[in-house]
C-alpha cells in the first residue's frame, strides 16, 4: 500500500517506557495519522492511570504527525475498507503492520495497551503471528467496535472486546466474545465515556504504576483552545453506563 511505503524510513515516535497505550485503527487519510479530539480524550483518561500515550495513530512514526483534519465519512470508509481487505496473512500490508507494531513492542518494557478500533482489530490479528513479544512484556488488546477477528488470547496476550449497542457493522464483522456493551453506534461508542470506563475496568492499571503524575506522552501535540482532546478526566463527566454482557 503506497501510503504506508512512505513510512519505511520514518522514525518511530515511541521512546522506551514501562507502560504505553496506542490506537491501532485503519487510516482515514493517506497523508497523516493524526488522532481525533475524541481519541485524544481516551488517551488522556488512561494516562491518569499510568499509561504513556502515543499521540499519533498507526504506523506511529514522525512522518504520521500532523494537525488533525477530519476526512469525509464516505472517503474515510472507503479507505478503511481497502485496509480491512489488505489485512490478511502474508500480504505486504500485514508485514508492514507487524514491522511497525514490533517497534512499539521493543520500546515498551512491561505493559502495552492497544486500542483496536474497527479495522484495527483485523490488522492486529493478522500481524500478531509475525511479531516477537519481548520477555517481560504483556500485551493488552481491546477491540473497540471491532470489525474482524482479534488476536487469540493466551500467554502474554490479553484480549477484550467492547461494542456499541447500536453498531451493526461490528455485529456483522466480529463474531467473538464481547465483554461489554456500551451505548452508541459504530463511531461514537468507541470513544465514549462508557467505553473509557469499560477499558479501565477490563485492563486496569499497568504493573508497578503508582499514584504519580501522568506520564509524558511520546508525541507532544498542540491542541487548539477548547479542543475536547485536552479535557482529560473531565471528559468522563456525564458518562453513560457500560453494561457487561449478560447483565440485565
Coordinates of N, CA and C in Angstrom, one line a residue:
X1 N 0.9 -1.2 0.0 CA 0.0 0.0 0.0 C 0.9 1.2 0.0
X2 N 0.7 2.1 -1.0 CA 1.7 3.1 -1.2 C 1.8 4.1 -0.1
X3 N 0.7 4.5 0.6 CA 0.8 5.4 1.6 C 1.7 4.9 2.8
X4 N 1.7 3.6 3.0 CA 2.5 3.0 4.1 C 4.0 2.9 3.7
X5 N 4.2 2.9 2.4 CA 5.6 2.8 1.9 C 6.4 4.1 2.3
X6 N 5.7 5.2 2.4 CA 6.3 6.5 2.8 C 6.9 6.4 4.2
X7 N 6.4 5.5 5.0 CA 6.9 5.4 6.4 C 8.0 4.4 6.6
X8 N 8.5 3.8 5.5 CA 9.5 2.8 5.6 C 10.8 3.3 6.3
X9 N 11.2 4.5 6.0 CA 12.4 5.1 6.6 C 12.1 6.1 7.7
X10 N 10.8 6.3 8.1 CA 10.4 7.2 9.1 C 10.9 6.7 10.5
X11 N 11.0 7.7 11.4 CA 11.5 7.3 12.8 C 10.3 7.0 13.7
X12 N 10.3 5.9 14.4 CA 9.2 5.6 15.4 C 9.2 6.7 16.4
X13 N 7.9 7.1 16.8 CA 7.8 8.2 17.8 C 8.0 7.7 19.2
X14 N 7.9 6.4 19.4 CA 7.9 5.8 20.8 C 9.2 5.8 21.4
X15 N 9.4 6.4 22.6 CA 10.6 6.2 23.4 C 10.4 4.9 24.3
X16 N 11.5 4.6 24.9 CA 11.4 3.4 25.8 C 10.7 3.8 27.1
X17 N 9.6 3.1 27.4 CA 8.8 3.4 28.6 C 8.4 2.0 29.2
X18 N 7.9 2.1 30.5 CA 7.4 0.9 31.1 C 6.0 0.5 30.6
X19 N 5.1 1.4 30.4 CA 3.7 1.2 30.1 C 3.3 2.2 29.0
X20 N 2.6 1.7 28.0 CA 2.2 2.5 26.9 C 0.8 2.1 26.4
X21 N 0.1 3.2 25.9 CA -1.2 2.9 25.2 C -1.2 3.6 23.9
X22 N -1.7 2.9 22.9 CA -1.7 3.4 21.5 C -3.0 2.9 20.8
X23 N -3.4 3.8 19.9 CA -4.5 3.5 19.0 C -4.0 2.7 17.8
X24 N -4.7 1.6 17.4 CA -4.4 0.9 16.2 C -5.7 0.8 15.4
X25 N -5.8 1.6 14.3 CA -7.0 1.7 13.5 C -6.6 1.8 12.0
X26 N -7.5 1.5 11.1 CA -7.3 1.9 9.8 C -7.2 3.4 9.6
X27 N -6.5 3.8 8.6 CA -6.3 5.3 8.4 C -7.3 5.9 7.4
X28 N -7.8 7.0 7.8 CA -8.8 7.7 7.0 C -8.1 8.6 6.0
X29 N -6.8 8.9 6.2 CA -6.1 9.8 5.4 C -4.9 9.1 4.9
X30 N -4.4 9.3 3.6 CA -3.2 8.7 3.1 C -2.0 9.6 3.4
X31 N -2.2 10.7 4.1 CA -1.0 11.7 4.3 C -0.6 11.8 5.7
X32 N -1.5 11.4 6.7 CA -1.1 11.6 8.1 C -1.9 10.6 8.9
X33 N -1.6 10.5 10.2 CA -2.3 9.6 11.1 C -2.7 10.4 12.4
X34 N -3.0 11.6 12.2 CA -3.4 12.4 13.4 C -4.7 11.8 14.0
X35 N -4.7 11.8 15.4 CA -5.8 11.3 16.1 C -6.9 12.4 16.3
X36 N -8.1 12.0 16.4 CA -9.2 12.9 16.6 C -9.2 13.4 18.0
X37 N -9.9 14.6 18.3 CA -10.0 15.0 19.7 C -10.6 13.9 20.6
X38 N -11.6 13.2 20.1 CA -12.2 12.2 20.9 C -11.2 11.0 21.2
X39 N -10.3 10.7 20.3 CA -9.3 9.7 20.6 C -8.3 10.2 21.6
X40 N -7.9 11.5 21.5 CA -7.0 12.0 22.5 C -7.7 12.0 23.9
X41 N -9.0 12.2 23.9 CA -9.7 12.2 25.2 C -9.6 10.9 25.9
X42 N -9.7 9.8 25.1 CA -9.5 8.4 25.6 C -8.1 8.3 26.2
X43 N -7.1 8.7 25.5 CA -5.7 8.7 25.9 C -5.5 9.5 27.2
X44 N -6.1 10.7 27.3 CA -6.0 11.5 28.5 C -6.5 10.8 29.7
X45 N -7.6 10.1 29.6 CA -8.2 9.4 30.7 C -7.3 8.2 31.1
X46 N -6.7 7.5 30.2 CA -5.8 6.3 30.5 C -4.5 6.8 31.0
X47 N -4.0 8.0 30.6 CA -2.8 8.5 31.1 C -2.8 8.7 32.6
X48 N -4.0 9.1 33.1 CA -4.1 9.3 34.6 C -3.8 8.0 35.3
X49 N -4.1 6.8 34.7 CA -3.9 5.5 35.3 C -2.4 5.1 35.2
X50 N -1.6 5.8 34.5 CA -0.2 5.4 34.4 C 0.2 5.0 33.0
X51 N -0.7 5.0 32.0 CA -0.3 4.6 30.6 C 0.3 5.8 29.9
X52 N 1.5 5.6 29.3 CA 2.1 6.7 28.5 C 1.4 6.6 27.1
X53 N 0.7 7.7 26.7 CA 0.0 7.7 25.4 C 0.9 8.0 24.2
X54 N 0.7 7.3 23.1 CA 1.2 7.6 21.8 C 0.2 8.6 21.1
X55 N 0.7 9.8 20.9 CA -0.3 10.8 20.4 C -0.4 10.9 18.9
X56 N -0.2 9.8 18.3 CA -0.4 9.7 16.8 C -0.8 8.3 16.5
X57 N -1.6 8.1 15.4 CA -2.1 6.8 15.1 C -1.1 6.0 14.3
X58 N -1.5 4.7 14.0 CA -0.7 3.8 13.2 C -0.2 4.5 11.9
X59 N 1.0 4.4 11.5 CA 2.1 3.5 12.0 C 3.0 4.1 13.0
X60 N 2.6 5.1 13.7 CA 3.3 5.6 14.9 C 4.7 6.1 14.6
X61 N 4.8 6.9 13.5 CA 6.1 7.5 13.1 C 6.0 9.0 13.1
X62 N 7.2 9.6 13.0 CA 7.3 11.1 12.9 C 6.6 11.6 11.6
X63 N 6.6 10.8 10.6 CA 6.0 11.2 9.4 C 4.5 11.3 9.5
X64 N 3.9 10.5 10.4 CA 2.5 10.5 10.6 C 1.9 11.7 11.4
X65 N 2.8 12.5 12.0 CA 2.3 13.6 12.8 C 1.9 14.8 12.0
X66 N 0.7 15.3 12.2 CA 0.2 16.4 11.5 C -1.0 17.0 12.3
X67 N -1.4 18.2 12.0 CA -2.7 18.7 12.6 C -3.9 17.8 12.2
X68 N -4.8 17.6 13.1 CA -6.0 16.8 12.8 C -6.9 17.5 11.8
X69 N -7.4 16.8 10.8 CA -8.4 17.3 9.9 C -9.3 16.1 9.5
X70 N -10.5 16.2 9.9 CA -11.4 15.0 9.6 C -11.6 14.8 8.1
X71 N -11.5 13.5 7.7 CA -11.8 13.2 6.3 C -13.3 13.0 6.1
X72 N -13.8 13.3 4.9 CA -15.2 13.0 4.7 C -15.6 11.5 5.0
X73 N -16.7 11.3 5.5 CA -17.1 10.0 6.0 C -17.0 8.9 4.9
X74 N -17.5 9.3 3.7 CA -17.5 8.3 2.6 C -16.1 8.0 2.2
X75 N -15.2 9.0 2.1 CA -13.8 8.7 1.8 C -13.1 7.9 2.8
X76 N -13.3 8.3 4.1 CA -12.7 7.5 5.2 C -13.2 6.1 5.2
X77 N -14.4 5.8 5.0 CA -15.0 4.5 5.0 C -14.3 3.7 3.9
X78 N -14.2 4.3 2.7 CA -13.6 3.5 1.6 C -12.2 3.2 1.8
X79 N -11.4 4.1 2.4 CA -10.0 3.8 2.7 C -9.9 2.7 3.7
X80 N -10.7 2.8 4.7 CA -10.7 1.7 5.8 C -11.1 0.4 5.2
X81 N -12.0 0.4 4.3 CA -12.4 -0.9 3.6 C -11.2 -1.5 2.9
X82 N -10.4 -0.7 2.2 CA -9.3 -1.1 1.5 C -8.3 -1.8 2.4
X83 N -8.0 -1.1 3.6 CA -7.1 -1.6 4.5 C -7.6 -2.9 5.2
X84 N -8.9 -3.0 5.4 CA -9.5 -4.2 6.0 C -9.3 -5.4 5.1
X85 N -9.5 -5.1 3.8 CA -9.3 -6.2 2.8 C -7.8 -6.6 2.7
X86 N -6.9 -5.7 2.9 CA -5.5 -6.0 2.8 C -4.9 -6.6 4.1
X87 N -5.6 -6.6 5.2 CA -5.1 -7.1 6.5 C -5.4 -8.6 6.5
X88 N -4.6 -9.3 5.7 CA -4.7 -10.8 5.7 C -3.3 -11.3 5.8
X89 N -3.1 -12.6 6.2 CA -1.8 -13.2 6.4 C -1.0 -13.1 5.0
X90 N 0.3 -12.9 5.2 CA 1.3 -12.9 4.1 C 1.2 -11.7 3.1
X91 N 0.3 -10.8 3.3 CA 0.3 -9.6 2.4 C 1.4 -8.6 2.9
X92 N 1.8 -7.8 1.9 CA 2.8 -6.8 2.2 C 2.3 -5.8 3.3
X93 N 1.0 -5.5 3.2 CA 0.4 -4.6 4.2 C 0.5 -5.2 5.6
X94 N 0.2 -6.5 5.8 CA 0.3 -7.1 7.1 C 1.8 -7.2 7.6
X95 N 2.7 -7.4 6.7 CA 4.1 -7.4 7.0 C 4.6 -6.1 7.6
X96 N 4.1 -5.0 6.9 CA 4.5 -3.7 7.3 C 3.8 -3.3 8.7
X97 N 2.5 -3.8 8.8 CA 1.8 -3.6 10.1 C 2.6 -4.2 11.2
X98 N 3.1 -5.4 11.0 CA 3.8 -6.1 12.0 C 5.2 -5.4 12.3
X99 N 5.8 -4.9 11.3 CA 7.1 -4.2 11.5 C 6.9 -3.0 12.4
X100 N 5.9 -2.2 12.1 CA 5.7 -1.0 12.9 C 5.2 -1.4 14.3
X101 N 4.4 -2.5 14.4 CA 4.0 -2.9 15.8 C 5.2 -3.4 16.6
X102 N 6.1 -4.1 15.9 CA 7.3 -4.6 16.6 C 8.1 -3.5 17.2
X103 N 8.1 -2.3 16.6 CA 8.8 -1.1 17.1 C 8.2 -0.7 18.4
X104 N 6.8 -0.8 18.5 CA 6.2 -0.4 19.8 C 6.5 -1.5 20.9
X105 N 6.4 -2.7 20.5 CA 6.7 -3.8 21.4 C 8.2 -3.7 22.0
X106 N 9.1 -3.4 21.1 CA 10.5 -3.3 21.5 C 10.8 -2.1 22.4
X107 N 10.0 -1.1 22.4 CA 10.2 0.1 23.2 C 9.3 0.2 24.4
X108 N 8.6 -0.9 24.7 CA 7.8 -1.0 25.9 C 8.3 -2.1 26.8
X109 N 8.5 -1.8 28.1 CA 9.2 -2.8 29.0 C 8.2 -3.8 29.6
X110 N 7.0 -3.3 30.0 CA 6.1 -4.1 30.9 C 4.7 -4.3 30.3
X111 N 4.0 -3.2 29.9 CA 2.6 -3.3 29.5 C 2.4 -2.5 28.3
X112 N 1.8 -3.1 27.3 CA 1.4 -2.3 26.1 C -0.1 -2.5 25.9
X113 N -0.8 -1.4 25.8 CA -2.3 -1.5 25.6 C -2.6 -1.0 24.2
X114 N -3.2 -1.8 23.4 CA -3.5 -1.5 22.0 C -5.1 -1.3 22.0
X115 N -5.5 -0.1 21.6 CA -6.9 0.2 21.4 C -7.2 0.0 19.9
X116 N -7.8 -1.2 19.6 CA -8.0 -1.6 18.2 C -9.4 -1.2 17.8
X117 N -9.5 0.0 17.2 CA -10.8 0.4 16.7 C -11.1 -0.1 15.3
X118 N -12.3 -0.7 15.1 CA -12.8 -1.1 13.8 C -11.9 -2.0 13.1
X119 N -11.3 -1.5 11.9 CA -10.4 -2.2 11.1 C -9.1 -2.6 11.9
X120 N -8.7 -1.9 12.9 CA -7.6 -2.2 13.7 C -7.6 -3.6 14.3
X121 N -8.8 -4.1 14.6 CA -8.9 -5.5 15.1 C -8.3 -6.5 14.1
X122 N -8.7 -6.4 12.9 CA -8.3 -7.3 11.9 C -6.8 -7.1 11.6
X123 N -6.3 -5.9 11.6 CA -4.9 -5.6 11.4 C -4.1 -6.2 12.5
X124 N -4.5 -6.1 13.8 CA -3.8 -6.7 14.9 C -3.8 -8.2 14.8
X125 N -4.9 -8.8 14.4 CA -5.0 -10.3 14.3 C -4.0 -10.8 13.3
X126 N -4.0 -10.1 12.1 CA -3.1 -10.6 11.0 C -1.6 -10.4 11.4
X127 N -1.3 -9.3 12.1 CA 0.1 -9.0 12.4 C 0.6 -9.8 13.6
X128 N -0.2 -10.2 14.5 CA 0.2 -10.9 15.8 C 1.2 -12.1 15.6
X129 N 0.9 -13.0 14.6 CA 1.8 -14.1 14.5 C 3.2 -13.7 13.9
X130 N 3.3 -12.5 13.4 CA 4.6 -12.1 12.8 C 5.5 -11.3 13.8
X131 N 5.0 -11.0 15.0 CA 5.8 -10.2 15.9 C 6.4 -11.1 17.0
X132 N 7.4 -10.6 17.7 CA 8.0 -11.3 18.8 C 7.8 -10.4 20.0
X133 N 7.2 -10.9 21.0 CA 6.9 -10.1 22.2 C 8.1 -10.3 23.1
X134 N 8.8 -9.2 23.5 CA 10.0 -9.3 24.3 C 9.7 -9.9 25.7
X135 N 10.7 -10.5 26.3 CA 10.5 -11.1 27.7 C 10.0 -10.0 28.6
X136 N 9.1 -10.3 29.5 CA 8.6 -9.4 30.5 C 7.5 -8.5 30.1
X137 N 7.2 -8.5 28.8 CA 6.1 -7.6 28.3 C 4.8 -8.3 28.2
X138 N 3.7 -7.6 28.6 CA 2.4 -8.1 28.5 C 1.6 -7.2 27.5
X139 N 0.9 -7.8 26.5 CA 0.2 -7.1 25.5 C -1.3 -7.2 25.8
X140 N -1.9 -6.0 26.1 CA -3.4 -5.9 26.3 C -4.0 -5.4 25.1
X141 N -4.9 -6.2 24.5 CA -5.7 -5.7 23.3 C -7.1 -5.5 23.6
X142 N -7.6 -4.4 23.3 CA -9.1 -4.1 23.5 C -9.6 -3.7 22.1
X143 N -10.5 -4.5 21.6 CA -11.2 -4.1 20.4 C -12.4 -3.2 20.7
X144 N -12.4 -2.1 20.1 CA -13.5 -1.1 20.3 C -14.3 -1.0 19.0
X145 N -15.5 -1.6 19.0 CA -16.2 -1.8 17.8 C -15.5 -2.5 16.8
X146 N -14.9 -3.7 17.1 CA -14.0 -4.4 16.2 C -14.8 -4.9 15.0
X147 N -14.1 -4.9 13.8 CA -14.6 -5.4 12.6 C -13.6 -6.4 12.1
X148 N -13.8 -7.6 12.3 CA -12.8 -8.6 12.0 C -12.3 -9.3 13.3
X149 N -11.6 -10.4 13.2 CA -11.1 -11.1 14.4 C -10.1 -10.3 15.1
X150 N -10.0 -10.6 16.4 CA -8.9 -10.1 17.3 C -7.9 -11.1 17.5
X151 N -6.7 -10.8 17.9 CA -5.7 -11.8 18.1 C -6.2 -12.8 19.2
X152 N -5.8 -14.1 19.1 CA -6.3 -15.1 20.1 C -5.6 -14.8 21.4
X153 N -6.4 -14.9 22.5 CA -5.8 -14.6 23.8 C -5.0 -15.8 24.3
X154 N -4.1 -15.5 25.2 CA -3.3 -16.6 25.8 C -1.9 -16.1 25.9
X155 N -1.2 -16.7 26.9 CA 0.2 -16.4 27.1 C 0.3 -14.9 27.6
X156 N 1.1 -14.1 26.8 CA 1.3 -12.7 27.2 C 0.3 -11.8 26.6
X157 N -0.7 -12.4 25.8 CA -1.7 -11.6 25.2 C -3.0 -11.7 26.0
X158 N -3.6 -10.6 26.4 CA -4.9 -10.5 27.0 C -5.8 -9.7 26.0
X159 N -7.0 -10.3 25.7 CA -7.8 -9.7 24.6 C -9.2 -9.5 25.2
X160 N -9.8 -8.3 24.9 CA -11.1 -8.0 25.3 C -11.8 -7.3 24.1
X161 N -13.1 -7.2 24.1 CA -13.9 -6.5 23.1 C -15.0 -5.7 23.8
X162 N -15.2 -4.5 23.3 CA -16.2 -3.5 23.7 C -17.0 -3.1 22.5
X163 N -18.3 -3.1 22.5 CA -19.1 -2.8 21.3 C -20.3 -2.0 21.7
X164 N -20.6 -1.0 20.8 CA -21.8 -0.2 20.9 C -23.0 -1.0 20.7
X165 N -24.1 -0.6 21.5 CA -25.3 -1.3 21.4 C -26.0 -1.1 20.1
X166 N -25.7 -0.1 19.4 CA -26.2 0.2 18.1 C -25.1 0.2 17.0
X167 N -24.4 -0.9 16.9 CA -23.3 -1.0 16.0 C -23.4 -2.2 15.1
X168 N -24.2 -2.1 14.1 CA -24.4 -3.3 13.2 C -23.2 -3.7 12.4
X169 N -22.3 -2.8 12.1 CA -21.1 -3.1 11.4 C -20.2 -4.1 12.2
X170 N -20.0 -3.8 13.5 CA -19.2 -4.7 14.4 C -20.0 -6.0 14.6
X171 N -21.3 -5.9 14.7 CA -22.1 -7.2 14.9 C -21.9 -8.1 13.7
X172 N -21.8 -7.5 12.5 CA -21.6 -8.3 11.3 C -20.2 -8.8 11.2
X173 N -19.2 -7.9 11.5 CA -17.8 -8.2 11.3 C -17.1 -8.9 12.4
X174 N -17.6 -9.0 13.6 CA -16.9 -9.6 14.7 C -17.8 -10.6 15.4
X175 N -17.4 -11.9 15.4 CA -18.3 -12.9 15.9 C -17.7 -13.5 17.2
X176 N -16.7 -12.8 17.8 CA -16.1 -13.3 19.0 C -16.9 -12.8 20.2
X177 N -16.3 -13.2 21.4 CA -16.9 -12.8 22.7 C -16.8 -11.3 22.9
X178 N -17.9 -10.6 23.2 CA -17.9 -9.2 23.6 C -18.1 -9.1 25.1
X179 N -17.1 -8.4 25.7 CA -17.1 -8.3 27.2 C -18.1 -7.3 27.7
X180 N -18.2 -6.2 27.0 CA -19.0 -5.1 27.5 C -19.8 -4.4 26.3
X181 N -21.1 -4.2 26.5 CA -21.9 -3.4 25.6 C -21.9 -2.0 26.2
X182 N -21.7 -1.0 25.3 CA -21.9 0.4 25.7 C -22.9 1.1 24.8
X183 N -23.5 2.2 25.2 CA -24.4 2.9 24.4 C -23.7 3.5 23.2
X184 N -24.5 3.5 22.0 CA -23.9 4.2 20.9 C -23.7 3.4 19.7
X185 N -23.4 4.1 18.5 CA -23.2 3.4 17.3 C -21.7 3.2 17.1
X186 N -21.4 2.8 15.8 CA -20.0 2.4 15.5 C -18.9 3.4 15.8
X187 N -19.2 4.6 15.4 CA -18.1 5.6 15.6 C -18.1 6.2 17.0
X188 N -19.3 6.6 17.5 CA -19.3 7.3 18.8 C -19.0 6.4 19.9
X189 N -19.5 5.2 19.9 CA -19.3 4.3 21.0 C -17.9 4.0 21.4
X190 N -17.0 4.0 20.4 CA -15.6 3.6 20.6 C -14.8 4.6 21.5
X191 N -15.3 5.8 21.5 CA -14.5 6.9 22.3 C -15.4 7.5 23.3
X192 N -16.6 6.8 23.6 CA -17.5 7.4 24.6 C -17.0 7.2 26.0
X193 N -17.5 8.0 27.0 CA -17.1 7.9 28.4 C -17.4 6.5 28.9
X194 N -18.5 5.8 28.4 CA -18.8 4.5 28.8 C -17.7 3.5 28.4
X195 N -17.2 3.7 27.1 CA -16.1 2.8 26.6 C -14.8 3.0 27.4
X196 N -14.5 4.3 27.7 CA -13.4 4.5 28.6 C -13.5 3.8 29.9
X197 N -14.6 3.9 30.5 CA -14.8 3.2 31.8 C -14.6 1.7 31.6
X198 N -15.2 1.1 30.5 CA -15.0 -0.3 30.2 C -13.6 -0.7 30.1
X199 N -12.8 0.1 29.3 CA -11.4 -0.2 29.2 C -10.7 -0.2 30.5
X200 N -11.0 0.8 31.3 CA -10.3 0.9 32.6 C -10.6 -0.3 33.5
X201 N -11.8 -0.8 33.5 CA -12.2 -1.9 34.3 C -11.6 -3.2 33.8
X202 N -11.6 -3.4 32.5 CA -11.2 -4.6 31.9 C -9.6 -4.8 32.0
X203 N -8.9 -3.7 31.8 CA -7.5 -3.8 31.8 C -6.8 -3.4 33.1
X204 N -7.4 -2.4 33.8 CA -6.8 -1.9 35.0 C -5.6 -1.0 34.8
X205 N -4.8 -0.8 35.8 CA -3.6 0.0 35.7 C -2.4 -0.9 35.3
X206 N -1.4 -0.3 34.7 CA -0.2 -1.1 34.3 C 0.5 -1.5 35.6
X207 N 1.3 -2.6 35.5 CA 2.0 -3.1 36.6 C 3.0 -2.0 37.1
X208 N 3.2 -2.0 38.4 CA 4.1 -1.1 39.1 C 3.8 0.3 38.9
X209 N 2.6 0.6 38.5 CA 2.2 2.0 38.4 C 1.8 2.5 39.8
X210 N 2.2 3.7 40.1 CA 1.9 4.3 41.4 C 1.0 5.6 41.2
X211 N 0.8 6.3 42.3 CA -0.1 7.5 42.2 C 0.7 8.7 41.7
X212 N 1.7 8.5 40.9 CA 2.5 9.7 40.4 C 1.7 10.4 39.3
X213 N 2.2 11.6 38.9 CA 1.6 12.4 37.9 C 1.5 11.6 36.6
X214 N 0.6 12.0 35.7 CA 0.5 11.3 34.4 C 1.8 11.4 33.7
X215 N 2.2 10.3 33.0 CA 3.5 10.3 32.3 C 3.4 11.2 31.0
X216 N 4.6 11.6 30.6 CA 4.7 12.4 29.4 C 4.4 11.6 28.1
X217 N 3.7 12.2 27.2 CA 3.3 11.4 26.0 C 4.5 11.3 25.1
X218 N 4.4 10.2 24.3 CA 5.5 10.0 23.3 C 5.6 11.1 22.3
X219 N 4.5 11.8 21.9 CA 4.4 12.8 21.0 C 3.7 14.0 21.6
X220 N 4.3 15.2 21.6 CA 3.6 16.4 22.0 C 2.7 16.9 20.9
X221 N 1.4 17.1 21.1 CA 0.5 17.5 20.1 C -0.1 18.8 20.5
X222 N 0.0 19.8 19.7 CA -0.7 21.1 20.0 C -2.2 21.0 19.7
X223 N -3.0 21.3 20.8 CA -4.4 21.3 20.6 C -4.9 22.8 20.6
X224 N -5.8 23.1 19.7 CA -6.4 24.5 19.7 C -7.2 24.7 21.0
X225 N -7.4 25.9 21.4 CA -8.2 26.2 22.6 C -9.6 25.6 22.4
X226 N -10.0 25.0 23.5 CA -11.4 24.4 23.5 C -11.4 23.0 22.9
X227 N -10.3 22.4 22.5 CA -10.2 21.1 22.0 C -10.6 20.1 23.0
X228 N -11.6 19.2 22.7 CA -12.0 18.2 23.7 C -10.9 17.2 24.0
X229 N -9.9 17.1 23.1 CA -8.8 16.2 23.4 C -8.0 16.6 24.6
X230 N -8.2 17.8 25.1 CA -7.5 18.2 26.3 C -8.3 18.1 27.6
X231 N -9.5 17.6 27.5 CA -10.3 17.6 28.7 C -9.9 16.6 29.7
X232 N -9.2 15.5 29.3 CA -8.7 14.6 30.2 C -9.8 13.9 31.1
X233 N -9.6 13.8 32.4 CA -10.5 13.1 33.2 C -11.9 13.8 33.2
X234 N -11.9 15.1 32.9 CA -13.2 15.8 32.9 C -14.1 15.3 31.8
X235 N -13.5 14.6 30.8 CA -14.3 14.1 29.7 C -15.2 13.0 30.2
X236 N -15.0 12.5 31.4 CA -15.8 11.4 31.9 C -17.1 11.9 32.6
X237 N -17.2 13.2 32.8 CA -18.4 13.6 33.4 C -19.6 13.4 32.5
X238 N -20.7 13.0 33.1 CA -21.9 12.7 32.3 C -21.8 11.4 31.6
X239 N -21.0 10.5 32.0 CA -20.8 9.2 31.3 C -22.1 8.4 31.3
X240 N -22.2 7.6 30.3 CA -23.3 6.6 30.2 C -22.8 5.3 31.0
X241 N -23.8 4.5 31.2 CA -23.4 3.2 32.0 C -23.0 2.1 31.0
X242 N -21.8 1.6 31.2 CA -21.4 0.4 30.4 C -22.1 -0.8 31.0
X243 N -22.5 -1.7 30.1 CA -23.3 -2.8 30.5 C -22.5 -4.1 30.2
X244 N -22.0 -4.9 31.2 CA -21.4 -6.1 30.9 C -22.3 -7.1 30.2
X245 N -21.7 -7.9 29.3 CA -22.5 -8.9 28.6 C -23.2 -9.8 29.6
X246 N -24.4 -10.1 29.3 CA -25.2 -11.0 30.2 C -25.9 -10.3 31.4
X247 N -25.6 -9.0 31.5 CA -26.2 -8.2 32.6 C -27.6 -7.9 32.2
X248 N -28.5 -7.8 33.2 CA -29.9 -7.4 32.8 C -30.1 -5.9 32.8

